[in-house]
Amino acid sequence: RTKYDPKEIEQRWQAKWEADQIYHAPDESPKENFYHLVMFPYPSGDLHMGHWYNYSAHDAFGRLKRMQGYNVMQPIGFDAFGLPAENAAIKRGIQARDWTLANIERMRDQLKAMGAGWDWQREVVTCLPEYYKWTQWLFLQFYKHNLAYRTKAPANWCPSCNTTLANEQVLADGTCERCGSIVERREIDQWLLKISAYAEELLKFEDIDWPEKTVTMQTNWIGRSEGAEVRFTAEIEGKTEAISVFTTRPDTIYGVTFFVLAPEHPWVEKLTTPDRRADVEAYIEQARRESEIERMNTEKEKTGVFTGGYVTNPVSGEPVPVWIADYVLMGYGTGAVMGVPAHDQRDFEFARKFGLPIRQVICAEDEEPSDPATWDSAKAALGTMINSGPFNGTPASESKARVIRYLEEKGIGKATVSYRLRDWLISRQRYWGCPIPIVYCDSCGMVPVPEDQLPVRLPEYVQFKATGESPLRYEKDFLNTTCPSCGGPATREADTMDTFICSSWYYMRYTDPHNNEEAWSQKRIKEWMPVDQYVGGIEHAILHLLYSRFFTKALRDMGHLPFGEPFKRLFHQGMVLGPDGQKMSKSRGNVEAPDRYVEKYGADTVRSYLMFLGPFDAGGSFKAENLEGVWRFLNRFWTLVTESWNDNPTNEQNAETRAIERLRHKTIKRVTEDLENFHFNTALAALMECNNALIKQQKSPVANSAEYRKALETMMQLLAPMAPHITEELWHLTGHQGSIHLSEWPHYDEAKTQDETFTLVIQVNGKVRERLEVPANINEGEVRQLVLATPKVQSFIGDATIQKFIYVPGRLANVVVRK
Ligand code: ANZ
Ligand code: ZN
């Protein structure tokens, strides 16, 4: 008998698994493919508790599938471009690439120490040219299909560092993290991907099994609104010009008492009168400093200025004063709003603040019109149109449609759908990212780099500026090139791509990671994609998961993919919290590094503990003292197996062996169903119960039976997904050949999961009156109680006296009565 020594066991098995490549998923396999994906890590340099939590459970599920006979592909890689590397480089005077690759080395070891069944042959690292060559190729496909375009778009700009900033570099108070200056927004030329072209299709979640809340979040993010575009007019230098608004309430058109433009709207210039110019410019300057989030905050007090200009309401013919206000956003609808203070809350607050008239034009069914001066909020509900000229009396059910029909007939508007979803701004004025494969030529303009000249290599050794500005802007060797179309001198695009581009297609590359001819081959992509199961954090519910869906649909339409949804089934893990129940964070000082616990208890205990913490989608608090409980469980199981494994068991069958058999089938059923549903905690609870029951019988004769030995064997297999090393060791110690992880998942027989019963025949005065299923171990007292309480029996006995009660164990009860 040996002592459980996780350290020795884990290292030995990890080396053996790697040598045997048991987790490599071959492309050609007689088994059915199962693509089991987990969100790949950013190489920050350290695997933290959250990674362990996520990857342990993900791995357990993959192991279940492997043992169930699937050809499981469970790949891992690194999302290796991004700002932290660049910051580290500036701070420590090293190169971003060196920092990143060193972190990857370290994290690879840490990942291997978890003992997860990853197919390392498929590893992808997004910052290496063999990967980003294809990221660039994909960009060119989007460009070719008019889904990538360049235009002026706002960027965070630090006026003192003289550089753009990523959102992460802007502090919560709107200042530059480096110098503390107030960050402004500046319009600069940037690249965007036309995700808006897919807004409608992205709202459909066909044939995919995703958490309801993720679907809702994406749906809200896309933000589909049905309404109308209405063309107001203005006299500009003697000519009548039209300016459109988007409204979801065309029925309120007679209630318009003012008109609001976003401060960035191109018409502000045209409509502002000379006497208002100074105020308007000051306001624009102020709005430029605000983030979009601040601007959308409905709690914020309304601000704005009058431009001095007027537009004409095309339906009522009334002149309407034009204001600018920050609550109107340039990126939504048309960037202009018809102000209806009686029926829109923001407009109501705005009108109250600036003393603009409020006119009721909608009256709810159960109300009378009233004086808006007495209201404390807008009346947003639909209702009958009033004060609306020819539309008066139109009921709520027809009002919007009727006004839209009128607008369309008169050619002053039309029904439209607006989406909150904006095009995806992918330009980053940073160094450590994938170069955008475009050059600018004085004679040819914007020219895409020909595909056979990819990759456009990112310089690996660069000089960082103290201001934090992208070093690419000064890399002459990189910037200066020749035009692919005329051969003249040209300049490369110095911006790099958002790293979300790299992660929008990494799961495709895993199917064909070493392909030097294509991003992926049609054969491989068809064999493996779409992903059968994807696991990752809910924080990616919108960006990463939406971008990936967009990529998939766009590439399908370009003919590169035969499907439109990348991830069939999605699961979000919960979060490991500190012992204080708060999110683990350095600033709170409640971060637990997994390494020391792995050192003390081994990976199997840490993995199992994390899975035992609570429901996998709920997470839970990490309490170091509770690791002991799981550690003891593994030790007790180790002792049980090593002490009671019997090489020559008896074939005896009796009530005790049958009870063990039932326990085994019940446990298989519980664990299988729990694991299928990501209920790792209850699966472990079932295994702990089974372990206790077997330990109780360890000293009794049944422990020598083949049934008992079978139970031990099954336990090893059921525990293998959670604790892969200890179970592999026990598997071999008990004489099994081959890896337990390639063994066949135990099957259960539904009938054997039921408690043993027999049919009790019940007689009254020797005549059969009833039959009941009763537990096999029922005793005579219980039988008597049960029989006499049975309604059928009672009806035959009536008020007669019971003379005798006869019980033939396991078969029959006879009640003898006399009237
Ligand atoms: C007049 C009106 C009357 C409106 C009324 C609402 C209620 P959702 O539902 O989110 O699509 N709007 C339009 N463009 C805007 C912009 N760029 N920035 C801020 N607000 C904008 O909202 C659509 C409504 O939001 C539009 O309908 C418009 O106000 C405003 F009783 O028009 B509404
Ligand atoms: Zn040229």
XYZ file of N, CA and C in Angstrom, residues 540-725:
558
model
N -17.911 38.369 -22.384
C -17.768 38.380 -23.840
C -19.099 38.233 -24.560
N -20.195 38.347 -23.794
C -21.529 38.123 -24.369
C -21.768 38.993 -25.595
N -21.218 40.200 -25.575
C -21.497 41.074 -26.702
C -20.338 41.115 -27.687
N -19.234 41.727 -27.341
C -18.228 41.982 -28.372
C -17.711 40.720 -29.058
N -16.933 39.930 -28.338
C -16.308 38.773 -28.994
C -17.332 37.854 -29.660
N -18.405 37.562 -28.936
C -19.365 36.601 -29.466
C -20.177 37.173 -30.629
N -20.391 38.465 -30.613
C -21.116 39.092 -31.721
C -20.195 39.230 -32.941
N -18.970 39.646 -32.707
C -18.010 39.775 -33.809
C -17.777 38.423 -34.485
N -17.698 37.372 -33.675
C -17.464 36.047 -34.251
C -18.638 35.623 -35.127
N -19.836 35.941 -34.684
C -21.018 35.609 -35.486
C -21.008 36.420 -36.779
N -20.622 37.683 -36.687
C -20.536 38.546 -37.872
C -19.502 37.982 -38.855
N -18.319 37.653 -38.348
C -17.280 37.076 -39.209
C -17.804 35.846 -39.936
N -18.434 34.985 -39.179
C -18.915 33.730 -39.740
C -19.931 33.986 -40.865
N -20.856 34.879 -40.624
C -21.885 35.156 -41.640
C -21.282 35.830 -42.881
N -20.386 36.790 -42.635
C -19.778 37.492 -43.762
C -18.933 36.509 -44.593
N -18.159 35.666 -43.911
C -17.302 34.725 -44.638
C -18.122 33.643 -45.340
N -19.267 33.328 -44.772
C -20.174 32.399 -45.468
C -20.634 33.046 -46.776
N -21.018 34.316 -46.709
C -21.503 34.980 -47.913
C -20.401 35.179 -48.949
N -19.151 35.206 -48.502
C -18.042 35.316 -49.459
C -17.658 33.942 -50.003
N -18.307 32.897 -49.487
C -18.038 31.551 -49.995
C -16.932 30.803 -49.279
N -16.522 31.303 -48.122
C -15.432 30.621 -47.420
C -15.899 29.673 -46.326
N -17.171 29.734 -45.989
C -17.686 28.879 -44.918
C -19.051 28.327 -45.319
N -19.294 27.076 -44.982
C -20.597 26.495 -45.331
C -21.643 26.606 -44.222
N -21.468 27.503 -43.268
C -22.440 27.626 -42.166
C -22.441 29.076 -41.699
N -23.450 29.455 -40.947
C -23.601 30.859 -40.558
C -23.506 31.157 -39.072
N -23.445 30.116 -38.267
C -23.290 30.329 -36.828
C -22.066 29.540 -36.361
N -21.128 30.192 -35.648
C -19.907 29.484 -35.292
C -20.013 28.543 -34.084
N -20.901 28.871 -33.130
C -20.906 28.115 -31.862
C -22.300 27.558 -31.581
N -22.408 26.218 -31.675
C -23.725 25.602 -31.508
C -24.254 25.716 -30.089
N -23.384 25.387 -29.126
C -23.846 25.408 -27.736
C -22.846 26.239 -26.951
N -23.371 27.122 -26.114
C -22.518 28.063 -25.393
C -22.804 27.972 -23.912
N -21.763 28.046 -23.139
C -21.945 28.027 -21.679
C -21.044 29.095 -21.074
N -21.595 29.875 -20.144
C -20.789 30.871 -19.432
C -20.512 30.373 -18.020
N -19.253 30.291 -17.675
C -18.941 29.918 -16.297
C -19.207 31.102 -15.375
N -19.353 30.809 -14.089
C -19.480 31.884 -13.096
C -18.104 32.415 -12.742
N -18.035 33.111 -11.650
C -16.772 33.737 -11.274
C -16.322 33.233 -9.915
N -15.007 32.961 -9.788
C -14.485 32.620 -8.463
C -14.285 33.937 -7.732
N -14.849 34.023 -6.547
C -14.721 35.246 -5.767
C -13.713 35.009 -4.648
N -13.253 36.077 -4.039
C -12.380 35.940 -2.881
C -13.180 35.426 -1.697
N -12.523 35.068 -0.526
C -13.264 34.577 0.629
C -14.258 35.614 1.143
N -14.040 36.885 0.771
C -14.955 37.948 1.200
C -16.178 38.046 0.286
N -16.271 37.125 -0.689
C -17.440 37.160 -1.572
C -17.350 38.239 -2.633
N -16.210 38.900 -2.730
C -16.023 39.956 -3.728
C -15.183 39.435 -4.879
N -15.327 40.057 -6.004
C -14.519 39.698 -7.162
C -13.042 39.791 -6.784
N -12.275 38.747 -7.179
C -10.847 38.786 -6.864
C -10.190 39.909 -7.646
N -9.491 40.782 -6.945
C -8.754 41.820 -7.649
C -7.583 42.280 -6.795
N -6.550 42.693 -7.500
C -5.330 43.107 -6.807
C -5.626 44.234 -5.827
N -6.493 45.185 -6.253
C -6.745 46.344 -5.397
C -7.472 45.939 -4.113
N -8.304 44.897 -4.178
C -8.983 44.460 -2.958
C -8.091 43.572 -2.096
N -7.004 43.107 -2.678
C -6.086 42.267 -1.915
C -6.663 40.907 -1.580
N -7.636 40.432 -2.372
C -8.227 39.122 -2.067
C -7.912 38.090 -3.146
N -6.835 38.337 -3.875
C -6.466 37.422 -4.956
C -5.762 36.198 -4.377
N -6.156 35.026 -4.873
C -5.498 33.786 -4.464
C -4.776 33.222 -5.678
N -3.488 32.983 -5.537
C -2.752 32.383 -6.648
C -2.919 30.869 -6.539
N -3.316 30.224 -7.644
C -3.534 28.773 -7.566
C -2.252 27.992 -7.281
N -1.113 28.527 -7.716
C 0.136 27.749 -7.664
C 0.472 27.173 -6.291
N 0.288 27.981 -5.234
C 0.681 27.447 -3.927
C -0.230 26.315 -3.474
N -1.498 26.346 -3.891
C -2.390 25.249 -3.516
C -2.085 24.007 -4.337
N -1.696 24.234 -5.574
C -1.318 23.106 -6.414
C -0.073 22.453 -5.799
N 0.837 23.277 -5.343
C 2.052 22.807 -4.704
C 1.709 21.955 -3.466
N 0.739 22.425 -2.697
C 0.408 21.756 -1.441
C -0.455 20.503 -1.641
N -1.497 20.605 -2.474
C -2.460 19.502 -2.588
C -2.421 18.769 -3.924
N -1.799 19.391 -4.930
C -1.820 18.796 -6.255
C -2.959 19.369 -7.085
N -2.818 19.209 -8.406
C -3.796 19.784 -9.333
C -5.174 19.139 -9.197
N -5.219 17.834 -8.944
C -6.512 17.154 -8.886
C -7.396 17.738 -7.788
N -6.794 18.028 -6.635
C -7.578 18.605 -5.543
C -8.051 20.002 -5.913
N -7.167 20.809 -6.486
C -7.555 22.186 -6.829
C -8.650 22.173 -7.898
N -8.465 21.356 -8.923
C -9.489 21.250 -9.972
C -10.824 20.832 -9.380
N -10.791 19.740 -8.598
C -12.048 19.219 -8.055
C -12.669 20.220 -7.100
N -11.830 20.862 -6.308
C -12.366 21.853 -5.371
C -13.103 22.960 -6.130
N -12.480 23.451 -7.190
C -13.106 24.543 -7.946
C -14.434 24.101 -8.560
N -14.484 22.825 -8.949
C -15.737 22.339 -9.533
C -16.787 22.099 -8.467
N -16.320 21.904 -7.219
C -17.218 21.606 -6.110
C -17.780 22.894 -5.496
N -17.169 24.014 -5.872
C -17.485 25.329 -5.293
C -18.967 25.698 -5.358
N -19.622 25.278 -6.397
C -21.027 25.640 -6.582
C -21.388 25.334 -8.005
N -22.615 25.649 -8.427
C -22.979 25.428 -9.828
C -21.992 26.174 -10.733
N -21.576 25.533 -11.813
C -20.501 26.096 -12.644
C -20.877 27.456 -13.236
N -22.149 27.683 -13.457
C -22.513 28.982 -14.021
C -22.692 30.037 -12.927
N -22.612 29.629 -11.662
C -22.813 30.591 -10.579
C -21.499 31.030 -9.941
N -20.490 30.169 -9.989
C -19.233 30.510 -9.325
C -19.387 30.401 -7.817
N -18.491 31.008 -7.090
C -18.556 30.934 -5.634
C -17.303 31.507 -5.022
N -17.285 31.544 -3.691
C -16.138 32.119 -2.988
C -15.067 31.071 -2.737
N -13.836 31.460 -2.981
C -12.706 30.559 -2.760
C -12.315 30.613 -1.284
N -12.494 29.492 -0.595
C -12.105 29.434 0.813
C -11.061 28.349 0.963
N -9.843 28.783 1.222
C -8.716 27.855 1.228
C -8.955 26.667 2.153
N -9.595 26.909 3.310
C -9.779 25.803 4.267
C -10.658 24.692 3.690
N -11.541 25.051 2.725
C -12.421 24.029 2.163
C -11.722 23.083 1.183
N -10.515 23.457 0.775
C -9.740 22.543 -0.074
C -9.467 21.241 0.676
N -9.343 21.347 1.991
C -9.086 20.178 2.833
C -10.126 19.084 2.618
N -11.390 19.495 2.515
C -12.463 18.522 2.359
C -12.273 17.688 1.097
N -11.945 18.363 -0.001
C -11.762 17.653 -1.269
C -10.482 16.807 -1.208
N -9.479 17.350 -0.607
C -8.208 16.629 -0.428
C -8.453 15.336 0.350
N -9.262 15.419 1.427
C -9.563 14.217 2.223
C -10.346 13.207 1.399
N -11.277 13.700 0.598
C -12.062 12.799 -0.256
C -11.140 12.010 -1.192
N -10.225 12.705 -1.839
C -9.329 12.001 -2.766
C -8.448 11.008 -2.011
N -8.002 11.398 -0.831
C -7.183 10.487 -0.035
C -7.951 9.242 0.404
N -9.195 9.472 0.824
C -10.017 8.332 1.250
C -10.287 7.399 0.075
N -10.497 7.979 -1.092
C -10.736 7.147 -2.264
C -9.466 6.355 -2.616
N -8.349 7.052 -2.537
C -7.065 6.392 -2.800
C -6.882 5.186 -1.869
N -7.106 5.405 -0.565
C -6.929 4.353 0.425
C -7.909 3.210 0.171
N -9.163 3.592 -0.114
C -10.180 2.565 -0.380
C -9.740 1.652 -1.525
N -9.343 2.246 -2.628
C -9.000 1.424 -3.794
C -7.737 0.611 -3.525
N -6.719 1.266 -3.002
C -5.467 0.524 -2.821
C -5.615 -0.559 -1.765
N -6.476 -0.352 -0.764
C -6.649 -1.371 0.275
C -7.564 -2.493 -0.156
N -8.641 -2.166 -0.880
C -9.626 -3.229 -1.080
C -9.707 -3.777 -2.501
N -8.812 -3.357 -3.376
C -8.828 -3.959 -4.724
C -8.468 -5.433 -4.591
N -9.330 -6.285 -5.125
C -9.158 -7.720 -4.954
C -8.912 -8.362 -6.312
N -7.765 -9.004 -6.454
C -7.441 -9.616 -7.745
C -8.246 -10.886 -8.018
N -8.729 -11.511 -6.930
C -9.542 -12.723 -7.125
C -10.872 -12.599 -6.408
N -11.763 -11.773 -6.919
C -13.030 -11.551 -6.216
C -13.963 -12.756 -6.344
N -14.926 -12.832 -5.445
C -15.901 -13.927 -5.505
C -17.029 -13.534 -6.446
N -17.686 -14.528 -7.009
C -18.780 -14.233 -7.932
C -20.145 -14.316 -7.277
N -20.113 -14.364 -5.985
C -21.316 -14.453 -5.175
C -22.342 -13.373 -5.537
N -23.643 -13.765 -5.448
C -24.693 -12.769 -5.670
C -25.727 -12.904 -4.577
N -25.955 -11.809 -3.886
C -26.931 -11.837 -2.806
C -27.469 -10.423 -2.627
N -28.261 -10.221 -1.604
C -28.875 -8.904 -1.402
C -27.824 -7.810 -1.307
N -26.681 -8.114 -0.671
C -25.631 -7.103 -0.500
C -24.971 -6.756 -1.839
N -24.678 -7.781 -2.622
C -24.033 -7.467 -3.910
C -25.011 -6.727 -4.815
N -26.297 -7.112 -4.695
C -27.292 -6.394 -5.509
C -27.395 -4.929 -5.088
N -27.259 -4.690 -3.804
C -27.308 -3.296 -3.320
C -26.123 -2.501 -3.873
N -24.952 -3.143 -3.920
C -23.764 -2.472 -4.481
C -23.983 -2.197 -5.971
N -24.563 -3.162 -6.624
C -24.815 -3.002 -8.057
C -25.750 -1.816 -8.318
N -26.793 -1.728 -7.480
C -27.722 -0.602 -7.638
C -27.021 0.728 -7.368
N -26.194 0.746 -6.345
C -25.453 1.970 -6.021
C -24.602 2.387 -7.222
N -23.987 1.403 -7.852
C -23.117 1.702 -8.996
C -23.928 2.286 -10.162
N -25.035 1.649 -10.490
C -25.856 2.156 -11.600
C -26.428 3.537 -11.294
N -26.860 3.726 -10.071
C -27.404 5.030 -9.672
C -26.334 6.118 -9.795
N -25.136 5.778 -9.351
C -24.068 6.782 -9.385
C -23.687 7.110 -10.829
N -23.623 6.101 -11.680
C -23.302 6.375 -13.096
C -24.347 7.324 -13.669
N -25.598 7.029 -13.370
C -26.672 7.859 -13.912
C -26.544 9.302 -13.423
N -26.385 9.459 -12.149
C -26.298 10.825 -11.604
C -25.110 11.585 -12.177
N -23.942 10.940 -12.166
C -22.733 11.636 -12.621
C -22.831 11.960 -14.123
N -23.320 11.008 -14.907
C -23.419 11.247 -16.348
C -24.342 12.433 -16.626
N -25.510 12.404 -16.016
C -26.467 13.491 -16.280
C -25.937 14.828 -15.770
N -25.318 14.809 -14.613
C -24.782 16.060 -14.064
C -23.675 16.623 -14.959
N -22.779 15.771 -15.395
C -21.670 16.274 -16.228
C -22.188 16.802 -17.565
N -23.148 16.089 -18.139
C -23.723 16.551 -19.411
C -24.265 17.972 -19.274
N -24.767 18.280 -18.089
C -25.383 19.592 -17.855
C -24.470 20.575 -17.135
N -23.206 20.263 -17.078
C -22.228 21.149 -16.429
C -22.496 21.309 -14.924
N -23.106 20.307 -14.310
C -23.329 20.348 -12.854
C -22.233 19.545 -12.165
N -21.037 20.101 -12.212
C -19.892 19.357 -11.683
C -19.979 19.184 -10.171
N -20.538 20.170 -9.491
C -20.604 20.086 -8.027
C -21.470 18.920 -7.560
N -22.613 18.733 -8.202
C -23.473 17.631 -7.761
C -22.925 16.277 -8.227
N -22.200 16.281 -9.343
C -21.548 15.043 -9.778
C -20.528 14.618 -8.713
N -19.771 15.578 -8.228
C -18.786 15.256 -7.189
C -19.477 14.820 -5.898
N -20.593 15.441 -5.573
C -21.327 15.051 -4.365
C -21.776 13.601 -4.486
N -22.243 13.198 -5.674
C -22.671 11.812 -5.878
C -21.494 10.859 -5.686
N -20.324 11.264 -6.184
C -19.140 10.409 -6.049
C -18.700 10.319 -4.585
N -18.828 11.408 -3.854
C -18.464 11.382 -2.441
C -19.390 10.452 -1.662
N -20.685 10.523 -1.992
C -21.643 9.622 -1.316
C -21.315 8.172 -1.614
N -21.037 7.899 -2.855
C -20.728 6.532 -3.259
C -19.466 6.052 -2.544
N -18.495 6.954 -2.475
C -17.243 6.638 -1.785
C -17.531 6.269 -0.331
N -18.326 7.057 0.343
C -18.665 6.783 1.746
C -19.363 5.444 1.900
N -20.311 5.175 1.008
C -21.051 3.921 1.100
C -20.106 2.731 0.924
N -19.168 2.841 -0.010
C -18.239 1.729 -0.247
C -17.294 1.568 0.943
N -16.874 2.699 1.527
C -15.979 2.617 2.679
C -16.674 1.917 3.846
N -17.951 2.208 4.009
C -18.723 1.574 5.104
C -18.694 0.055 5.017
N -18.668 -0.446 3.800
C -18.745 -1.899 3.596
C -17.374 -2.539 3.428
N -16.353 -1.716 3.563
C -15.010 -2.183 3.245
C -14.617 -3.431 4.036
N -15.116 -3.531 5.273
C -14.723 -4.647 6.137
C -15.706 -5.811 6.054
N -16.812 -5.635 5.323
C -17.816 -6.702 5.284
C -17.498 -7.657 4.132
N -18.063 -8.879 4.172
C -17.739 -9.885 3.137
C -18.023 -9.408 1.718
N -19.003 -8.526 1.555
C -19.343 -8.094 0.192
C -18.153 -7.407 -0.491
N -17.232 -6.881 0.300
C -16.063 -6.195 -0.275
C -15.171 -7.147 -1.069
N -15.378 -8.455 -0.885
C -14.589 -9.420 -1.673
C -15.254 -9.764 -3.000
N -16.451 -9.220 -3.217
C -17.203 -9.643 -4.399
C -16.763 -8.907 -5.657
N -17.048 -9.537 -6.780
C -16.754 -8.918 -8.080
C -17.566 -7.633 -8.243
N -18.776 -7.612 -7.693
C -19.639 -6.436 -7.777
C -18.984 -5.228 -7.091
N -18.398 -5.475 -5.951
C -17.736 -4.400 -5.205
C -16.528 -3.891 -5.984
N -15.784 -4.815 -6.533
C -14.612 -4.429 -7.313
C -15.038 -3.616 -8.542
N -16.137 -4.024 -9.147
C -16.664 -3.303 -10.308
C -17.024 -1.857 -9.900
N -17.573 -1.729 -8.688
C -17.951 -0.400 -8.206
C -16.715 0.497 -8.072
N -15.615 -0.100 -7.574
C -14.383 0.680 -7.442
C -13.896 1.127 -8.822
N -13.980 0.220 -9.749
C -13.513 0.509 -11.107
C -14.353 1.630 -11.738
N -15.667 1.521 -11.570
C -16.560 2.547 -12.114
C -16.287 3.907 -11.479
N -16.089 3.903 -10.166
C -15.781 5.148 -9.458
C -14.564 5.841 -10.067
N -13.522 5.054 -10.352
C -12.310 5.633 -10.947
C -12.678 6.331 -12.244
N -13.480 5.669 -13.063
C -13.823 6.252 -14.373
C -14.700 7.498 -14.242
N -15.635 7.435 -13.290
C -16.537 8.578 -13.136
C -15.809 9.799 -12.572
N -14.774 9.532 -11.811
C -14.020 10.631 -11.212
C -12.944 11.164 -12.176
N -12.594 10.354 -13.165
C -11.486 10.708 -14.064
C -11.620 12.094 -14.717
N -12.814 12.529 -15.142
C -12.894 13.869 -15.754
C -12.470 14.971 -14.801
N -12.799 14.838 -13.543
C -12.491 15.899 -12.585
C -11.061 15.781 -12.072
N -10.658 14.556 -11.742
C -9.339 14.320 -11.149
C -8.575 13.340 -12.036
N -8.007 13.839 -13.125
C -7.455 12.923 -14.135
C -6.199 12.160 -13.713
N -5.403 12.724 -12.788
C -4.143 12.063 -12.466
C -4.318 10.915 -11.490
